[in-house]
Amino acid sequence: MKTAKLPTELLAEKPRRVSELAMGETGYVGLFALIVTPEQDCFLDAKGTLEKRSLMQMTVRRDEEGFHVVLPSEPEYTTQLLLEGIDVLPIASIQISKDRWTPGMGELVTR
């Protein structure tokens, strides 16, 4: 049996992961990629997908010191245990945007 082929222009590109963020590059990731331990240590899910800028995201920048995150100010975060086998990336610094739902607009408050 012959099947139809999806036209190339409709084929989505393979999504990039947070772990693929290049040195000096900034990207946007859904808030679900943030992992906070009961000790309040913060990590990124290495398999989190880089996305186009939209609501309910954090901004992630990578440099020589590691990954730097800007979180929106509105949602609160719960802690969870780090499960063995989950690939995580330590976060070097966190800032909170004055913007409630999407970071990157207005003055930042460093914590």
C-alpha positions as semicolon CSV with decimal commas, in nm:
position;residue;x (nm);y (nm);z (nm)
1;M;0,000;0,000;0,000
2;K;0,128;0,347;-0,088
3;T;0,085;0,625;0,171
4;A;0,075;1,001;0,128
5;K;0,383;1,199;0,238
6;L;0,357;1,510;0,451
7;P;0,464;1,815;0,249
8;T;0,809;1,931;0,362
9;E;0,687;2,284;0,441
10;L;0,454;2,140;0,709
11;L;0,723;1,933;0,880
12;A;0,822;2,087;1,216
13;E;1,186;2,131;1,303
14;K;1,321;1,908;1,579
15;P;1,285;2,103;1,906
16;R;1,606;2,208;2,078
17;R;1,662;2,122;2,443
18;V;1,781;2,354;2,721
19;S;2,103;2,152;2,732
20;E;2,170;2,258;2,371
21;L;2,168;2,631;2,453
22;A;2,496;2,768;2,316
23;M;2,741;2,970;2,525
24;G;2,621;3,333;2,527
25;E;2,275;3,239;2,393
26;T;1,941;3,325;2,556
27;G;1,625;3,119;2,516
28;Y;1,275;3,076;2,656
29;V;1,154;2,767;2,839
30;G;0,824;2,671;3,002
31;L;0,809;2,708;3,381
32;F;0,764;2,332;3,419
33;A;1,136;2,294;3,338
34;L;1,228;2,450;3,675
35;I;1,301;2,197;3,949
36;V;1,326;2,323;4,308
37;T;1,441;2,078;4,575
38;P;1,314;2,082;4,936
39;E;1,645;2,259;5,020
40;Q;1,550;2,525;4,761
41;D;1,835;2,430;4,526
42;C;1,730;2,508;4,168
43;F;1,787;2,308;3,852
44;L;1,666;2,302;3,493
45;D;1,531;1,990;3,332
46;A;1,798;1,930;3,066
47;K;1,530;1,794;2,834
48;G;1,315;2,108;2,862
49;T;1,231;2,242;2,517
50;L;1,340;2,586;2,396
51;E;1,032;2,772;2,274
52;K;0,926;3,092;2,105
53;R;0,857;3,366;2,359
54;S;0,506;3,343;2,507
55;L;0,326;3,345;2,842
56;M;0,428;3,139;3,144
57;Q;0,794;3,105;3,055
58;M;1,131;3,178;3,207
59;T;1,425;3,328;3,026
60;V;1,743;3,118;3,032
61;R;2,089;3,247;2,942
62;R;2,405;3,039;2,933
63;D;2,756;3,169;2,992
64;E;3,087;3,048;3,137
65;E;2,938;3,042;3,489
66;G;2,642;2,826;3,384
67;F;2,270;2,882;3,335
68;H;2,105;3,205;3,451
69;V;1,727;3,223;3,485
70;V;1,478;3,511;3,494
71;L;1,142;3,404;3,639
72;P;0,809;3,586;3,613
73;S;0,692;3,729;3,947
74;E;0,341;3,589;3,966
75;P;0,345;3,209;3,995
76;E;0,478;3,043;4,307
77;Y;0,684;2,727;4,290
78;T;0,663;2,402;4,484
79;T;0,955;2,184;4,582
80;Q;1,017;1,829;4,471
81;L;1,274;1,559;4,526
82;L;1,536;1,506;4,258
83;L;1,463;1,165;4,118
84;E;1,752;0,941;4,021
85;G;1,801;0,923;3,646
86;I;1,658;1,268;3,569
87;D;1,906;1,480;3,373
88;V;1,926;1,823;3,542
89;L;2,138;2,134;3,495
90;P;2,232;2,345;3,799
91;I;2,120;2,708;3,786
92;A;2,398;2,961;3,858
93;S;2,167;3,258;3,931
94;I;1,800;3,354;3,948
95;Q;1,636;3,690;3,898
96;I;1,269;3,780;3,930
97;S;1,110;3,998;3,666
98;K;0,857;4,260;3,770
99;D;0,645;4,123;3,487
100;R;0,385;3,882;3,622
101;W;0,371;3,621;3,346
102;T;0,662;3,665;3,105
103;P;1,008;3,786;3,209
104;G;1,221;4,034;3,025
105;M;1,012;4,348;3,050
106;G;1,096;4,617;3,304
107;E;1,336;4,635;3,592
108;L;1,466;4,313;3,750
109;V;1,492;4,232;4,120
110;T;1,789;4,006;4,206
111;R;1,757;3,743;4,479
